[in-house]
Each structure stands twice: as structure tokens, then as C-alpha cells.
């Protein structure tokens, strides 16, 4: 098994090492030499949101049978190549939905109620010296969601409990939901106060948040991104926040993680998190069990637990 990402979780590594010969690609200095000597023996790849299996790697692994991703997102896997070669692909859906949706609501509250700023205010001793400025109410704000899959729906359900009117954008309207549908992202942004990115990253959704969408959301609007960094045209987002054309942002993901635009560091209307949507002990264990369970099922010729391909 070749792990292409930096080891994301000690439990996952331990479980893989119990069952397989695990190569940690990230810490191998001469990757080309390693691949030359070991390519024939590698039958599985384990990746995550930071590294998966791209066309070049797949091409170099003639006996690759399965890619088991420690993520629900599949954007780091060349699915077309896998399909072409008959390589199986699995991910970790469902088990992380609650955590990611919880975090989206947390970001909304953190940005509107200035939770992080307030914490800094107390810790720095400023409370003793002056007044804290009033913040913005969250209950009842209109929430627009891009992508109404498992995570989008879980966010909608939570936001409903805060009396937020919900609207959404997806490629095609859903017949089984009561939320208002907008066929255009710009229209959705113009008609909500908090816009959440909760769709998969594909060629179609790359930069779905562009200058026009940001301007439509406007100086009172808040952007929440728990999807992927490249969903957003990041330089456009940074300039809108710096110029006050956008009200605020809660971001768990960035274009070039772990690099975050430093222009954002001084802004109090922005909350920045290090891609921790699924980062609870409970969920990461369930994700690891799925990664390992899928590999075991594959090598025992049993049905995969969470197949994508
Ligand atoms: C993780 C994620 O950050 O599931 C996804 O798509 O982005 C995350 O759950 C990551 O893959 C864990 O290492």
C-alpha cells in the first residue's frame, strides 16, 4: 500500500501497518528511484484531500488495483484514468457529514458574533480597558448553499433550527426539497446573507466564487467555505475583504494549503481554520476504519464498503 499523503492520522497508519506493507511516499526523498524499484508490488494507494492519485502516478503503477481515499472529496484522484484502467476507488462519505456541517454553523457564528476576536479581546487584557463593539445576529439570517448533497443538506437542517430561510444552487433543481432554488450562483448570492460552499470540486465548480458572485453577496454578506480552496478565486476574495466589498468570511480551506494569504491575518471579520471540517477523534477513526475496511474487502474479493468506482 502506497500512502501518497503525509500520514493524516496515527490510528490509520497503525491499522494499515498491521495488515499491509505500507510505504509512506511523502517521506521518501527519491520518489522516482523508489517507484522504479517498487512499482510492481504496489497494489493500493491511500490518499486524502492533500494528495491522492493523479494521472502521472497511476501511469507509473502498473499493478494498481484500488485507491482508498481518507476523504469524501475525490478531487485529488484522476477518476477518468481509474475508470479506464479498471482501478477501484473508495472514499469516506456519511461518517464526516455531521462534523463538517457543525463546523459550517460554527464558522457562521464565529464570523457574525466575532467569537475569535472576542476571545482575543479577553486574553489580551483589553476587556479591562474598553468597550467591545456590538456584533451581528445570526438567528434568522438567510443562508444560501451551493451544493445540496449530504453535507449541504446537513447544513440546511442545522441552519433551519436557527430560523434561517434556506436557498440553494445545484446544477439541477431538486424535486424533493422545499428550499428556494436559484439556477445561477450570482442570483443566489444576491438573495442571501450567508453563502456557503458545500459542493464537490470539479472543473465546473472551480472558481464558482468569483468577483461577480462576491460583489453580489456584497458588503454585508458573509462567505463560508468548507468545500475546497479552489472553489474560490482567492485573490478576488482577499481584495474584496480588504476593500470592504464583502462583509466577512469563514474559511476552513484554501487554494494552497497550508499557505494562507497573509493579508487576511489582520482582518477581524474573517475566521481562518486549518482544514479541520472532519477533524474530530470520533470521525477520523470512522474514516480510517472505512479506508482499511475497503482495502480488506477488495483484497478478500468482497463487496467494497463505500465504492465510488
Ligand atoms: C480531510 C476532507 O481534511 O473528506 C474530505 O474531503 O477534506 C477531509 O475530511 C482529509 O482528507 C483528512 O486527512
Short mmCIF file of C-alpha atoms and ligand atoms in Angstrom, two decimals:
data_model
loop_
_atom_site.label_atom_id
_atom_site.label_comp_id
_atom_site.label_asym_id
_atom_site.label_seq_id
_atom_site.Cartn_x
_atom_site.Cartn_y
_atom_site.Cartn_z
CA UNK A 1 0.00 0.00 0.00
CA UNK A 2 1.40 3.38 -1.01
CA UNK A 3 0.27 6.30 1.17
CA UNK A 4 0.61 9.38 -1.04
CA UNK A 5 -0.41 12.00 1.53
CA UNK A 6 1.51 12.97 4.67
CA UNK A 7 0.26 10.48 7.32
CA UNK A 8 -3.03 12.15 8.32
CA UNK A 9 -3.79 10.08 11.39
CA UNK A 10 -1.70 7.76 13.63
CA UNK A 11 -4.59 5.30 14.04
CA UNK A 12 -4.92 4.95 10.26
CA UNK A 13 -1.19 4.30 9.89
CA UNK A 14 -1.24 1.76 12.73
CA UNK A 15 -4.20 -0.11 11.23
CA UNK A 16 -2.65 -0.15 7.75
CA UNK A 17 0.72 -1.33 9.08
CA UNK A 18 -0.97 -4.21 10.93
CA UNK A 19 -2.33 -5.57 7.67
CA UNK A 20 -0.17 -4.39 4.78
CA UNK A 21 3.33 -3.35 3.81
CA UNK A 22 2.91 0.40 3.98
CA UNK A 23 5.12 2.82 2.04
CA UNK A 24 4.89 6.45 3.12
CA UNK A 25 5.55 8.24 -0.15
CA UNK A 26 5.65 11.69 1.43
CA UNK A 27 8.77 10.92 3.46
CA UNK A 28 10.65 9.13 0.67
CA UNK A 29 13.31 11.54 -0.61
CA UNK A 30 13.99 9.98 -4.04
CA UNK A 31 10.47 9.24 -5.24
CA UNK A 32 11.47 8.39 -8.80
CA UNK A 33 14.02 5.82 -7.61
CA UNK A 34 11.52 4.38 -5.10
CA UNK A 35 8.85 3.99 -7.78
CA UNK A 36 11.31 2.35 -10.15
CA UNK A 37 12.20 -0.30 -7.61
CA UNK A 38 8.75 -0.85 -6.06
CA UNK A 39 6.18 -0.06 -8.73
CA UNK A 40 5.33 -3.71 -9.45
CA UNK A 41 4.49 -4.51 -5.83
CA UNK A 42 2.14 -1.58 -5.19
CA UNK A 43 -1.48 -2.70 -5.45
CA UNK A 44 -3.21 0.03 -3.47
CA UNK A 45 -2.96 3.78 -2.89
CA UNK A 46 -4.21 5.60 0.21
CA UNK A 47 -4.53 9.37 -0.15
CA UNK A 48 -6.56 12.22 1.27
CA UNK A 49 -7.61 15.78 0.46
CA UNK A 50 -4.00 16.89 0.04
CA UNK A 51 -2.69 14.10 -2.21
CA UNK A 52 -4.41 11.21 -3.95
CA UNK A 53 -3.55 9.54 -7.23
CA UNK A 54 -3.05 11.72 -10.29
CA UNK A 55 -2.66 10.51 -13.88
CA UNK A 56 1.13 10.56 -13.66
CA UNK A 57 1.25 8.36 -10.56
CA UNK A 58 -1.39 5.96 -11.86
CA UNK A 59 0.64 5.65 -15.06
CA UNK A 60 3.71 4.66 -13.03
CA UNK A 61 1.90 1.92 -11.06
CA UNK A 62 1.17 -0.95 -13.45
CA UNK A 63 -0.40 -3.21 -10.81
CA UNK A 64 -2.54 -0.63 -9.02
CA UNK A 65 -5.93 -2.14 -8.19
CA UNK A 66 -7.54 0.27 -5.74
CA UNK A 67 -7.37 3.86 -4.47
CA UNK A 68 -8.87 4.16 -0.98
CA UNK A 69 -9.18 7.81 -0.01
CA UNK A 70 -9.22 9.11 3.57
CA UNK A 71 -11.64 11.84 2.44
CA UNK A 72 -15.06 12.25 0.93
CA UNK A 73 -13.67 14.64 -1.71
CA UNK A 74 -12.28 12.94 -4.80
CA UNK A 75 -10.66 15.91 -6.49
CA UNK A 76 -7.12 14.61 -6.00
CA UNK A 77 -7.89 11.35 -7.81
CA UNK A 78 -7.91 11.07 -11.59
CA UNK A 79 -11.23 9.24 -11.80
CA UNK A 80 -11.18 9.03 -15.60
CA UNK A 81 -7.80 7.27 -15.54
CA UNK A 82 -9.02 4.91 -12.80
CA UNK A 83 -12.11 4.07 -14.81
CA UNK A 84 -10.02 3.47 -17.91
CA UNK A 85 -7.68 1.11 -16.06
CA UNK A 86 -10.42 -0.64 -14.06
CA UNK A 87 -8.95 0.64 -10.79
CA UNK A 88 -11.45 0.63 -7.92
CA UNK A 89 -11.94 3.87 -5.92
CA UNK A 90 -13.43 4.35 -2.45
CA UNK A 91 -13.94 7.39 -0.19
CA UNK A 92 -15.34 8.14 3.28
CA UNK A 93 -18.86 9.56 2.86
CA UNK A 94 -21.53 9.95 5.58
CA UNK A 95 -19.25 9.49 8.61
CA UNK A 96 -17.95 13.07 8.35
CA UNK A 97 -21.17 14.82 7.33
CA UNK A 98 -22.18 15.92 10.85
CA UNK A 99 -18.74 17.30 11.71
CA UNK A 100 -18.42 19.33 8.53
CA UNK A 101 -21.96 20.70 8.88
CA UNK A 102 -21.34 21.52 12.56
CA UNK A 103 -18.20 23.38 11.58
CA UNK A 104 -20.03 25.37 8.90
CA UNK A 105 -22.51 26.58 11.53
CA UNK A 106 -19.61 27.24 13.90
CA UNK A 107 -17.96 29.43 11.27
CA UNK A 108 -21.19 31.38 10.71
CA UNK A 109 -21.48 32.06 14.44
CA UNK A 110 -17.77 32.80 14.77
CA UNK A 111 -17.82 35.37 11.96
CA UNK A 112 -21.11 37.08 12.84
CA UNK A 113 -20.68 37.05 16.62
CA UNK A 114 -16.93 37.70 16.38
CA UNK A 115 -16.12 34.75 18.66
CA UNK A 116 -12.41 34.58 17.87
CA UNK A 117 -12.00 38.34 18.13
CA UNK A 118 -13.83 38.34 21.47
CA UNK A 119 -11.58 35.59 22.78
CA UNK A 120 -8.50 37.60 21.75
CA UNK A 121 -10.01 40.67 23.42
CA UNK A 122 -10.30 38.88 26.76
CA UNK A 123 -6.91 37.14 26.59
CA UNK A 124 -5.04 40.33 25.70
CA UNK A 125 -6.48 42.15 28.71
CA UNK A 126 -8.32 44.69 26.51
CA UNK A 127 -11.63 43.99 28.29
CA UNK A 128 -10.35 45.90 31.30
CA UNK A 129 -9.58 48.92 29.14
CA UNK A 130 -12.61 49.49 26.92
CA UNK A 131 -15.88 48.55 25.29
CA UNK A 132 -16.34 45.71 22.86
CA UNK A 133 -18.21 46.65 19.68
CA UNK A 134 -21.61 45.09 19.04
CA UNK A 135 -21.75 42.16 16.64
CA UNK A 136 -24.31 40.79 14.15
CA UNK A 137 -27.25 38.49 14.92
CA UNK A 138 -27.13 35.02 13.33
CA UNK A 139 -30.65 33.68 14.01
CA UNK A 140 -32.90 34.38 11.04
CA UNK A 141 -30.18 35.29 8.53
CA UNK A 142 -30.87 33.92 5.06
CA UNK A 143 -28.46 31.13 4.15
CA UNK A 144 -27.63 30.20 0.54
CA UNK A 145 -25.97 26.84 -0.03
CA UNK A 146 -24.01 25.82 -3.12
CA UNK A 147 -24.30 22.05 -3.40
CA UNK A 148 -27.11 20.22 -1.68
CA UNK A 149 -25.59 16.79 -1.20
CA UNK A 150 -25.14 15.08 2.14
CA UNK A 151 -23.16 17.95 3.68
CA UNK A 152 -25.23 20.76 2.12
CA UNK A 153 -28.44 19.19 3.43
CA UNK A 154 -26.97 18.73 6.91
CA UNK A 155 -26.01 22.42 6.95
CA UNK A 156 -29.51 23.39 5.79
CA UNK A 157 -31.11 21.31 8.55
CA UNK A 158 -28.94 22.95 11.21
CA UNK A 159 -29.48 26.46 9.84
CA UNK A 160 -33.25 25.85 9.85
CA UNK A 161 -33.01 25.32 13.61
CA UNK A 162 -31.69 28.91 13.78
CA UNK A 163 -34.78 30.07 11.80
CA UNK A 164 -32.66 30.82 8.74
CA UNK A 165 -34.53 30.84 5.40
CA UNK A 166 -32.63 28.45 3.12
CA UNK A 167 -31.99 28.72 -0.60
CA UNK A 168 -29.58 26.76 -2.78
CA UNK A 169 -27.85 26.33 -6.09
CA UNK A 170 -27.11 22.98 -7.74
CA UNK A 171 -26.76 22.02 -11.40
CA UNK A 172 -30.37 20.88 -11.49
CA UNK A 173 -33.25 21.69 -9.17
CA UNK A 174 -34.06 19.05 -6.53
CA UNK A 175 -37.65 17.84 -6.60
CA UNK A 176 -37.57 16.56 -3.01
CA UNK A 177 -36.60 19.71 -1.08
CA UNK A 178 -38.65 22.72 -0.06
CA UNK A 179 -35.81 25.27 -0.19
CA UNK A 180 -35.78 28.01 -2.82
CA UNK A 181 -33.72 27.11 -5.89
CA UNK A 182 -31.55 29.53 -7.86
CA UNK A 183 -30.27 28.36 -11.23
CA UNK A 184 -27.49 30.97 -11.04
CA UNK A 185 -24.89 31.36 -8.27
CA UNK A 186 -24.89 35.16 -8.72
CA UNK A 187 -28.64 35.27 -8.10
CA UNK A 188 -28.27 33.03 -5.04
CA UNK A 189 -25.52 35.32 -3.71
CA UNK A 190 -27.62 38.42 -4.33
CA UNK A 191 -30.51 36.92 -2.36
CA UNK A 192 -28.82 35.55 0.76
CA UNK A 193 -26.83 36.97 3.65
CA UNK A 194 -24.58 33.97 4.24
CA UNK A 195 -23.32 31.97 1.27
CA UNK A 196 -21.89 28.51 1.93
CA UNK A 197 -19.77 26.45 -0.45
CA UNK A 198 -20.62 22.78 0.10
CA UNK A 199 -20.24 21.21 -3.33
CA UNK A 200 -17.62 18.86 -4.73
CA UNK A 201 -14.63 20.40 -6.51
CA UNK A 202 -14.80 19.68 -10.23
CA UNK A 203 -13.74 21.58 -13.35
CA UNK A 204 -17.25 23.05 -13.36
CA UNK A 205 -17.14 24.30 -9.76
CA UNK A 206 -13.53 25.61 -9.75
CA UNK A 207 -13.76 29.37 -9.00
CA UNK A 208 -17.54 29.12 -8.62
CA UNK A 209 -16.98 32.02 -6.19
CA UNK A 210 -15.64 34.74 -8.48
CA UNK A 211 -15.66 38.55 -8.43
CA UNK A 212 -19.25 38.77 -9.69
CA UNK A 213 -20.54 36.37 -7.01
CA UNK A 214 -18.57 38.18 -4.28
CA UNK A 215 -19.95 41.55 -5.37
CA UNK A 216 -23.48 40.12 -5.45
CA UNK A 217 -23.04 38.87 -1.87
CA UNK A 218 -21.93 42.36 -1.00
CA UNK A 219 -20.53 44.39 1.92
CA UNK A 220 -22.95 42.84 4.42
CA UNK A 221 -22.66 39.30 3.08
CA UNK A 222 -20.58 36.50 4.56
CA UNK A 223 -18.89 33.68 2.66
CA UNK A 224 -18.37 30.30 4.35
CA UNK A 225 -16.13 27.78 2.62
CA UNK A 226 -15.98 24.23 3.96
CA UNK A 227 -15.51 22.77 0.45
CA UNK A 228 -12.16 23.23 -1.26
CA UNK A 229 -9.88 26.25 -1.64
CA UNK A 230 -10.04 26.27 -5.45
CA UNK A 231 -13.81 26.77 -5.30
CA UNK A 232 -12.92 30.39 -4.63
CA UNK A 233 -10.91 32.84 -6.72
CA UNK A 234 -8.74 33.58 -3.69
CA UNK A 235 -7.06 36.83 -4.84
CA UNK A 236 -10.55 38.20 -5.64
CA UNK A 237 -11.80 37.17 -2.20
CA UNK A 238 -8.80 38.77 -0.48
CA UNK A 239 -9.21 42.08 -2.31
CA UNK A 240 -12.97 42.15 -1.65
CA UNK A 241 -12.37 41.61 2.08
CA UNK A 242 -9.53 44.14 2.24
CA UNK A 243 -11.61 46.74 0.32
CA UNK A 244 -14.74 46.06 2.38
CA UNK A 245 -16.76 44.89 -0.66
CA UNK A 246 -17.54 41.68 1.27
CA UNK A 247 -18.80 41.65 4.85
CA UNK A 248 -16.82 38.69 6.15
CA UNK A 249 -15.63 35.16 5.59
CA UNK A 250 -15.26 31.90 7.49
CA UNK A 251 -12.75 29.70 5.71
CA UNK A 252 -11.70 26.13 6.50
CA UNK A 253 -9.99 25.58 3.15
CA UNK A 254 -7.53 27.49 0.98
CA UNK A 255 -6.10 27.38 -2.51
CA UNK A 256 -2.56 26.39 -1.50
CA UNK A 257 -2.79 24.79 1.95
CA UNK A 258 -1.13 25.30 4.39
CA UNK A 259 -0.34 28.70 2.85
CA UNK A 260 -2.98 31.31 3.69
CA UNK A 261 -2.92 34.85 2.24
CA UNK A 262 -1.35 36.97 4.96
CA UNK A 263 -3.49 39.99 4.01
CA UNK A 264 -6.29 38.16 5.85
CA UNK A 265 -4.41 37.87 9.15
CA UNK A 266 -5.25 41.38 10.32
CA UNK A 267 -8.96 41.29 9.42
CA UNK A 268 -11.36 40.83 12.35
CA UNK A 269 -14.31 39.89 10.10
CA UNK A 270 -12.51 36.77 8.91
CA UNK A 271 -12.13 33.42 10.69
CA UNK A 272 -9.40 31.12 9.39
CA UNK A 273 -9.25 27.39 10.17
CA UNK A 274 -6.62 24.81 9.14
CA UNK A 275 -8.90 22.43 7.13
CA UNK A 276 -10.46 20.75 10.16
CA UNK A 277 -14.00 20.06 8.92
CA UNK A 278 -13.78 16.33 9.65
CA UNK A 279 -11.15 16.73 12.37
CA UNK A 280 -12.68 15.08 15.41
CA UNK A 281 -11.29 11.94 17.05
CA UNK A 282 -14.59 10.15 16.56
CA UNK A 283 -14.93 10.89 12.87
CA UNK A 284 -11.29 10.39 11.92
CA UNK A 285 -11.47 6.89 13.48
CA UNK A 286 -14.58 6.07 11.44
CA UNK A 287 -12.87 7.40 8.30
CA UNK A 288 -9.78 5.28 8.99
CA UNK A 289 -11.92 2.18 9.57
CA UNK A 290 -13.59 2.77 6.19
CA UNK A 291 -10.25 3.17 4.40
CA UNK A 292 -8.93 -0.06 5.90
CA UNK A 293 -12.27 -1.89 5.55
CA UNK A 294 -12.44 -1.03 1.86
CA UNK A 295 -8.90 -2.33 1.26
CA UNK A 296 -9.63 -5.53 3.17
CA UNK A 297 -12.88 -6.08 1.29
CA UNK A 298 -11.11 -5.57 -2.01
CA UNK A 299 -8.27 -8.00 -1.27
CA UNK A 300 -10.73 -10.60 0.05
CA UNK A 301 -12.87 -10.24 -3.08
CA UNK A 302 -15.81 -8.95 -1.06
CA UNK A 303 -18.10 -6.01 -1.94
CA UNK A 304 -16.48 -2.64 -1.18
CA UNK A 305 -18.00 -0.71 1.75
CA UNK A 306 -18.13 2.72 0.08
CA UNK A 307 -17.35 2.32 -3.61
CA UNK A 308 -17.07 5.28 -5.97
CA UNK A 309 -15.81 3.19 -8.90
C1 LIG B 1 -9.90 15.80 5.35
C2 LIG B 1 -11.67 16.33 3.52
O1 LIG B 1 -9.37 17.04 5.57
O2 LIG B 1 -13.12 14.48 3.40
C3 LIG B 1 -12.60 15.40 2.78
O3 LIG B 1 -12.81 15.60 1.58
O4 LIG B 1 -11.29 17.33 3.04
C4 LIG B 1 -11.25 15.94 4.90
O5 LIG B 1 -12.07 15.10 5.54
C5 LIG B 1 -8.79 14.97 4.94
O6 LIG B 1 -8.92 14.21 3.83
C6 LIG B 1 -8.24 14.23 6.13
O7 LIG B 1 -6.92 14.00 6.00
#
